[in-house]
GROMACS .gro file of C-alpha atoms in nm:
model
  158
    1MET     CA    1  10.024  10.941  12.106
    2THR     CA    2  10.362  10.766  12.089
    3LYS     CA    3  10.519  10.727  11.746
    4GLN     CA    4  10.598  10.366  11.657
    5THR     CA    5  10.939  10.251  11.539
    6PRO     CA    6  10.932  10.172  11.166
    7PHE     CA    7  10.977   9.812  11.057
    8LEU     CA    8  10.971   9.601  10.742
    9LEU     CA    9  10.751   9.301  10.667
   10PHE     CA   10  10.839   9.074  10.374
   11HIS     CA   11  10.549   8.858  10.261
   12ILE     CA   12  10.551   8.600   9.982
   13ASP     CA   13  10.335   8.295   9.906
   14LEU     CA   14  10.593   8.020   9.856
   15ARG     CA   15  10.473   7.746   9.621
   16PRO     CA   16  10.594   7.523   9.337
   17SER     CA   17  10.645   7.735   9.024
   18SER     CA   18  10.884   7.749   8.731
   19ASN     CA   19  10.834   8.128   8.728
   20LEU     CA   20  10.969   8.384   8.971
   21ILE     CA   21  10.711   8.452   9.244
   22ASP     CA   22  10.657   8.811   9.353
   23GLY     CA   23  10.576   8.908   9.707
   24ARG     CA   24  10.554   9.237   9.895
   25LEU     CA   25  10.795   9.425  10.116
   26LEU     CA   26  10.591   9.652  10.340
   27LEU     CA   27  10.739   9.950  10.520
   28MET     CA   28  10.531   9.985  10.835
   29ASP     CA   29  10.492  10.237  11.114
   30GLY     CA   30  10.301  10.042  11.377
   31PRO     CA   31   9.984   9.917  11.205
   32ILE     CA   32  10.011  10.176  10.927
   33VAL     CA   33  10.157  10.077  10.589
   34ILE     CA   34  10.384  10.360  10.475
   35GLU     CA   35  10.483  10.198  10.144
   36ARG     CA   36  10.442   9.871   9.952
   37TYR     CA   37  10.716   9.739   9.725
   38ILE     CA   38  10.694   9.444   9.487
   39ALA     CA   39  10.977   9.218   9.601
   40THR     CA   40  11.094   8.860   9.577
   41SER     CA   41  11.348   8.627   9.741
   42GLY     CA   42  11.514   8.323   9.591
   43LEU     CA   43  11.552   8.202   9.234
   44PRO     CA   44  11.286   8.072   8.994
   45GLN     CA   45  11.203   7.708   9.077
   46TRP     CA   46  11.353   7.752   9.428
   47GLN     CA   47  11.067   7.935   9.599
   48GLN     CA   48  10.877   7.647   9.755
   49ARG     CA   49  10.814   7.591  10.124
   50GLY     CA   50  11.131   7.443  10.270
   51ASP     CA   51  11.362   7.583  10.001
   52TYR     CA   52  11.497   7.835  10.254
   53ASP     CA   53  11.769   7.577  10.332
   54ARG     CA   54  11.891   7.589   9.969
   55VAL     CA   55  12.210   7.794   9.984
   56ALA     CA   56  12.233   8.062   9.711
   57LYS     CA   57  11.897   7.951   9.564
   58GLY     CA   58  11.614   7.954   9.818
   59PRO     CA   59  11.440   8.246   9.989
   60ILE     CA   60  11.557   8.402  10.313
   61PRO     CA   61  11.464   8.176  10.608
   62ARG     CA   62  11.192   8.286  10.846
   63PRO     CA   63  11.339   8.416  11.172
   64ASP     CA   64  11.183   8.136  11.379
   65LYS     CA   65  11.364   7.879  11.161
   66VAL     CA   66  11.701   8.027  11.264
   67GLY     CA   67  11.623   8.097  11.631
   68ILE     CA   68  11.572   8.474  11.623
   69GLN     CA   69  11.272   8.701  11.677
   70HIS     CA   70  11.338   8.905  11.361
   71TYR     CA   71  11.616   9.029  11.138
   72TRP     CA   72  11.759   9.384  11.137
   73VAL     CA   73  11.819   9.594  10.825
   74SER     CA   74  12.092   9.857  10.828
   75THR     CA   75  11.973  10.201  10.718
   76THR     CA   76  12.318  10.268  10.570
   77ALA     CA   77  12.367  10.135  10.219
   78GLU     CA   78  12.688   9.969  10.109
   79TRP     CA   79  12.789  10.045   9.749
   80VAL     CA   80  12.862   9.718   9.564
   81PRO     CA   81  12.842   9.794   9.192
   82ASP     CA   82  13.048   9.496   9.075
   83VAL     CA   83  12.849   9.216   9.239
   84PRO     CA   84  12.618   9.047   8.985
   85GLY     CA   85  12.255   9.059   9.093
   86ILE     CA   86  12.316   9.362   9.319
   87ALA     CA   87  12.498   9.618   9.103
   88GLY     CA   88  12.451   9.912   9.341
   89GLU     CA   89  12.317   9.990   9.687
   90PHE     CA   90  12.291   9.703   9.939
   91PHE     CA   91  12.124   9.732  10.281
   92GLU     CA   92  12.279   9.459  10.495
   93ILE     CA   93  12.052   9.227  10.692
   94LEU     CA   94  12.172   9.120  11.037
   95PRO     CA   95  12.268   8.877  11.168
   96THR     CA   96  12.515   8.831  10.882
   97GLU     CA   97  12.499   8.452  10.912
   98VAL     CA   98  12.222   8.226  11.038
   99SER     CA   99  12.205   7.852  11.094
  100LEU     CA  100  11.902   7.631  11.035
  101GLY     CA  101  11.825   7.342  11.268
  102ASP     CA  102  11.993   7.092  11.032
  103GLY     CA  103  12.322   7.287  11.043
  104THR     CA  104  12.276   7.456  10.704
  105ARG     CA  105  12.424   7.806  10.711
  106ARG     CA  106  12.288   8.099  10.511
  107SER     CA  107  12.461   8.433  10.501
  108HIS     CA  108  12.513   8.778  10.351
  109PHE     CA  109  12.149   8.876  10.301
  110GLY     CA  110  12.058   9.231  10.215
  111ILE     CA  111  11.784   9.434  10.053
  112HIS     CA  112  11.877   9.554   9.705
  113ILE     CA  113  11.740   9.602   9.354
  114ASP     CA  114  11.677   9.286   9.151
  115ALA     CA  115  11.960   9.366   8.909
  116ASN     CA  116  12.065   9.180   8.594
  117HIS     CA  117  11.956   8.831   8.714
  118PRO     CA  118  11.591   8.741   8.788
  119GLY     CA  119  11.548   8.665   9.157
  120SER     CA  120  11.817   8.646   9.422
  121ALA     CA  121  12.039   8.409   9.616
  122GLY     CA  122  11.803   8.463   9.910
  123CYS     CA  123  11.803   8.838   9.957
  124PRO     CA  124  11.468   9.017   9.957
  125VAL     CA  125  11.498   9.222   9.637
  126ILE     CA  126  11.281   9.504   9.507
  127VAL     CA  127  11.197   9.445   9.143
  128ASN     CA  128  11.109   9.798   9.027
  129PRO     CA  129  11.396  10.052   8.997
  130PRO     CA  130  11.186  10.364   9.083
  131ALA     CA  131  11.046  10.179   9.387
  132PHE     CA  132  11.398  10.086   9.498
  133LYS     CA  133  11.503  10.449   9.462
  134ASP     CA  134  11.211  10.542   9.692
  135PHE     CA  135  11.321  10.272   9.939
  136CYS     CA  136  11.677  10.412   9.939
  137GLN     CA  137  11.548  10.764  10.011
  138ARG     CA  138  11.330  10.640  10.298
  139MET     CA  139  11.622  10.448  10.451
  140LYS     CA  140  11.838  10.760  10.421
  141GLY     CA  141  11.563  10.954  10.597
  142PHE     CA  142  11.564  10.704  10.885
  143LYS     CA  143  11.944  10.727  10.905
  144ASN     CA  144  11.920  11.109  10.919
  145LYS     CA  145  11.679  11.074  11.214
  146GLY     CA  146  11.936  10.863  11.402
  147ILE     CA  147  11.779  10.523  11.326
  148ASP     CA  148  12.069  10.289  11.239
  149LYS     CA  149  11.864   9.974  11.177
  150ILE     CA  150  11.504   9.867  11.151
  151ALA     CA  151  11.342   9.532  11.221
  152LEU     CA  152  11.254   9.294  10.937
  153GLN     CA  153  10.992   9.023  10.981
  154ILE     CA  154  10.937   8.747  10.723
  155ASP     CA  155  10.593   8.599  10.655
  156TYR     CA  156  10.541   8.285  10.447
  157PRO     CA  157  10.169   8.204  10.488
  158ALA     CA  158  10.064   7.841  10.534
   0.00000   0.00000   0.00000
């Protein structure tokens, strides 16, 4: 039996809401869910369908909206303690910049803890500190196995 390459799936039900909407970031190995993290993307009131074109407010765009099959997440964390909303480890999402069909550009996404500001400027963020610590350890484990990046798929159900 061949071992699958791990990947991430971010799933959130985008809808009108004045509250922050939680979704799930799943760490997968083929069809098997290794871990589930409560995560979100975007700011409160900016998590509706179509808000992915709202720079620094809306959720990360789906890959098909920016002409790619999926994103990639680096397994090496950058340390950015002085950036509000991140305040620690940041796993860069590639490509660094994407363009929507209308020319809107979104950039500098990464997976990090939801620190000191509810929500994010578009990054998928893990809301629970112990869960983020687990995520960091798992990414370090992938890096130690020679895996430099893992695929990230985004799912916003209809």
